[in-house]
C-alpha atoms as a PDB file:
ATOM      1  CA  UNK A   1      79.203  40.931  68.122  1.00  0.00           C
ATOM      2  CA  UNK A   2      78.676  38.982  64.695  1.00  0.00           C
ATOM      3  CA  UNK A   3      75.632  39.553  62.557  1.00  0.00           C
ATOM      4  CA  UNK A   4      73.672  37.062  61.941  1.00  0.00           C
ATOM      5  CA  UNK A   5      73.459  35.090  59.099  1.00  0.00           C
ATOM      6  CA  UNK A   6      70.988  36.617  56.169  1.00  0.00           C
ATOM      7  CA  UNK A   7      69.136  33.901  54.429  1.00  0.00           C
ATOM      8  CA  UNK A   8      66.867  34.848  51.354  1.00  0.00           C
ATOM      9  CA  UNK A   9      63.316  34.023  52.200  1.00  0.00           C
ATOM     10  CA  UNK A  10      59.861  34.497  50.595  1.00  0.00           C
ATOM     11  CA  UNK A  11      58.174  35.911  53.658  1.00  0.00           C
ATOM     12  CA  UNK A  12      58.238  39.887  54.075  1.00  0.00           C
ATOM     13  CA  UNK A  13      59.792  41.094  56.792  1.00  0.00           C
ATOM     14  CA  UNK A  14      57.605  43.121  59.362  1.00  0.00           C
ATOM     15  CA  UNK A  15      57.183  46.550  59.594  1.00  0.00           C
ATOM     16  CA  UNK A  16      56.930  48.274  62.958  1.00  0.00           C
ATOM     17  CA  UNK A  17      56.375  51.720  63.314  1.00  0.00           C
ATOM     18  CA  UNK A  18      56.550  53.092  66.892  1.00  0.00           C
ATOM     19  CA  UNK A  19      55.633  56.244  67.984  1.00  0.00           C
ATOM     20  CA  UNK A  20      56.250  58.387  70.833  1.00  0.00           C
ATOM     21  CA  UNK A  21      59.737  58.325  73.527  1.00  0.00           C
ATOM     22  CA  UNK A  22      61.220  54.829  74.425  1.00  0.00           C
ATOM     23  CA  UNK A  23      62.701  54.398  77.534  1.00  0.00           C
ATOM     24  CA  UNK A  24      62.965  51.971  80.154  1.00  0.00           C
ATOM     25  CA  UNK A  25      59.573  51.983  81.623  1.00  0.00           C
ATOM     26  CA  UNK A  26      57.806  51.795  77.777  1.00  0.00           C
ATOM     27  CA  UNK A  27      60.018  49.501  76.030  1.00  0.00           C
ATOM     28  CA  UNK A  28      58.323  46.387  76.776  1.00  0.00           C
ATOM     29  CA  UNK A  29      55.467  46.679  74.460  1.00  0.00           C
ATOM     30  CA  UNK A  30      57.893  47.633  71.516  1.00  0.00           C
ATOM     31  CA  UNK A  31      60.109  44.144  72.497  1.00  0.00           C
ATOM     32  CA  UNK A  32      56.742  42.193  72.126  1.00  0.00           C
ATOM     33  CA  UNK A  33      55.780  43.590  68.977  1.00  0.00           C
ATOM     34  CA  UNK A  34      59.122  43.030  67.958  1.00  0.00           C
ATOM     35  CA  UNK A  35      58.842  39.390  69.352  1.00  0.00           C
ATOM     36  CA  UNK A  36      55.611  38.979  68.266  1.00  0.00           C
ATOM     37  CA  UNK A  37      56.405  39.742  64.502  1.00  0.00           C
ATOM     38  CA  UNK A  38      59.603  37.355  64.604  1.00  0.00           C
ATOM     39  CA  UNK A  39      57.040  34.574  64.976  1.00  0.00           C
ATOM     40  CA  UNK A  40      55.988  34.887  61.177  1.00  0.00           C
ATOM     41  CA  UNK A  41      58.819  37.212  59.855  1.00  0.00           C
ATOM     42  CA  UNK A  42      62.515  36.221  58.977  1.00  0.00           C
ATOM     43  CA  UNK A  43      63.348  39.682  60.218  1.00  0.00           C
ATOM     44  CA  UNK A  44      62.303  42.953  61.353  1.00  0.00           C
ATOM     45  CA  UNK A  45      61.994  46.898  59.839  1.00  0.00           C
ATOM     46  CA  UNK A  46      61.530  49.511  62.469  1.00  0.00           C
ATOM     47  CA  UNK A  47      60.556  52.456  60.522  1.00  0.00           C
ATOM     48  CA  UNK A  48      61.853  54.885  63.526  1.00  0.00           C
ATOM     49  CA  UNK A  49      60.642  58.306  62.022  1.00  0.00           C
ATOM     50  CA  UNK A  50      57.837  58.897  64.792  1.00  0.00           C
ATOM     51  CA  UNK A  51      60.584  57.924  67.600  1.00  0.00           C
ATOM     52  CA  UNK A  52      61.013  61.402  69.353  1.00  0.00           C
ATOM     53  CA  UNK A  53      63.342  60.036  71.999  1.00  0.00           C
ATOM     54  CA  UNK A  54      65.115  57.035  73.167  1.00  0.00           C
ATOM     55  CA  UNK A  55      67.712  56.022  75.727  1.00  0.00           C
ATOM     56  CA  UNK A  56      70.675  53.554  76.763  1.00  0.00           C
ATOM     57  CA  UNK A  57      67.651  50.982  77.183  1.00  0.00           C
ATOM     58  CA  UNK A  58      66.734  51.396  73.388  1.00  0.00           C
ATOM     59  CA  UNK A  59      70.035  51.277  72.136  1.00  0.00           C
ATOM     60  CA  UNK A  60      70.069  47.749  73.954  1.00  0.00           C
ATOM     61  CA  UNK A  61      67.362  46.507  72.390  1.00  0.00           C
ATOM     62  CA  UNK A  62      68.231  47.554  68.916  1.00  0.00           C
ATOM     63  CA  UNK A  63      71.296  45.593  69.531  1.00  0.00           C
ATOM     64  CA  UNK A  64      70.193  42.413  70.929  1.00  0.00           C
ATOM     65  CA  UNK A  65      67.507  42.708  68.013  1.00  0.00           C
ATOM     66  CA  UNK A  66      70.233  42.851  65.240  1.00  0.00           C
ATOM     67  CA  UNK A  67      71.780  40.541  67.051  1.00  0.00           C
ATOM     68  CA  UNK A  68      69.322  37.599  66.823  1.00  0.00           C
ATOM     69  CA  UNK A  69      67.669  38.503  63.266  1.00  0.00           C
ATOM     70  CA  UNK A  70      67.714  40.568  60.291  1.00  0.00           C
ATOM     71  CA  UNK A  71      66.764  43.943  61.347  1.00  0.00           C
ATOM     72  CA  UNK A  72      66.552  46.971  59.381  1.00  0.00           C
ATOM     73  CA  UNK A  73      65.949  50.619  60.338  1.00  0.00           C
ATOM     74  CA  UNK A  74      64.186  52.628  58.513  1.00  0.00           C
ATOM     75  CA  UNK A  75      63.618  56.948  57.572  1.00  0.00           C
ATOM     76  CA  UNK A  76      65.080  57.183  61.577  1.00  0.00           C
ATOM     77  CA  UNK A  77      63.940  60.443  62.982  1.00  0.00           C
ATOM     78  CA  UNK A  78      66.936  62.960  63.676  1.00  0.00           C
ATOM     79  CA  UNK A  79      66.975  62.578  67.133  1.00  0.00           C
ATOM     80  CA  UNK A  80      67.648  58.692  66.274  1.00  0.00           C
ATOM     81  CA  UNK A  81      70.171  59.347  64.204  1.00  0.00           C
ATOM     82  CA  UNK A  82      72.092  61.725  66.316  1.00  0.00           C
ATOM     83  CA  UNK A  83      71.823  59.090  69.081  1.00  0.00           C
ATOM     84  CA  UNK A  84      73.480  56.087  66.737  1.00  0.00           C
ATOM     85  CA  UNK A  85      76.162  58.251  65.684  1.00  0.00           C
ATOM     86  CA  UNK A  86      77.274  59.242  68.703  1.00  0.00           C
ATOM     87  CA  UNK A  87      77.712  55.664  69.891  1.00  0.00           C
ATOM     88  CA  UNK A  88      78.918  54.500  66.468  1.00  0.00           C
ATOM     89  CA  UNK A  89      76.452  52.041  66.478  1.00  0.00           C
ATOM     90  CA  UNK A  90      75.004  53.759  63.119  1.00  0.00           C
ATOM     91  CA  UNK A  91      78.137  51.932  61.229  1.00  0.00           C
ATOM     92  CA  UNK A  92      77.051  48.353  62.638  1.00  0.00           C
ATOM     93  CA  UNK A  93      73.337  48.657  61.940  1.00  0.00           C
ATOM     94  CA  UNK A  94      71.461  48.525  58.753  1.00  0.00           C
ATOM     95  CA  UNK A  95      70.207  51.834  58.293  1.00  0.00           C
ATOM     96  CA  UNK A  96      68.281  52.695  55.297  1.00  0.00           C
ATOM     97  CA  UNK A  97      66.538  56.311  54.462  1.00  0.00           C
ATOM     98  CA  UNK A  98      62.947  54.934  53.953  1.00  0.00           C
ATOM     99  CA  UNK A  99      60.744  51.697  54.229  1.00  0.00           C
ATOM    100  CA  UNK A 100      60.748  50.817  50.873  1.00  0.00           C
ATOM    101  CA  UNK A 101      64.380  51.097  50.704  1.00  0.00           C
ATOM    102  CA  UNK A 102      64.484  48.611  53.396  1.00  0.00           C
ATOM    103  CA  UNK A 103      62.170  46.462  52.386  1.00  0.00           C
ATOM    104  CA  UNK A 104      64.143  45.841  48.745  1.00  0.00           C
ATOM    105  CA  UNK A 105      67.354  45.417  50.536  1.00  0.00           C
END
C-alpha cells in the first residue's frame, strides 16, 4: 500500500476523539466523523486513548483512512497499541504519544 502524498497546508488537521469499543456494528458513525472532517481538513488525528476495544473491522478502517489522507494517531490506549503491534501495522502508521505531538508533526 503507498502512503499518500503529504502536502504542507495551512488548515489544521481534525481531531477526533472516540470513545468506547469499535466494532463492526458501531463503526459507522466513527467513518462519518472521519468523512465528515476530511471535508474541511487535509488530514485526520484520532486521539485513540478512550478506545477500550477494537477489532479486524477497525484495523480496516484505520487502513483505508491512512490510505486516502494524512492520518495521525494519537496517545493510543494500550489495548490499541497491543492490537497494532501484533499485526505490524504500528510500523506503517503514524503513531505519535500525544495530540500535540501530532498536531506539530
Amino acid at each position: 500500500m503507498s502512503t499518500p502524498e503529504r502536502r504542507q497546508s495551512s488548515v489544521p488537521l481534525a481531531v477526533i476523539a472516540p470513545r468506547g469499543e469499535f466494532d463492526l456494528d458501531s463503526l459507522p458513525p466513527l467513518q462519518g466523523q472521519i468523512d465528515t472532517a476530511l471535508a474541511d481538513h487535509p488530514g485526520v488525528i484520532l486521539d485513540a486513548s478512550g478506545i477500550t476495544f477494537a477489532d479486524s473491522m477497525f484495523l480496516r478502517l484505520l487502513l483505508t483512512t491512512h490510505g486516502r489522507t494524512d492520518l495521525r494517531i494519537a496517545a493510543p490506549s494500550e489495548t490499541i497499541e497491543r492490537l497494532l503491534a501484533v499485526v505490524g501495522v504500528d510500523s506503517v502508521l503514524r503513531i505519535f504519544p500525544t495530540v500535540d505531538a501530532a498536531q506539530s508533526a
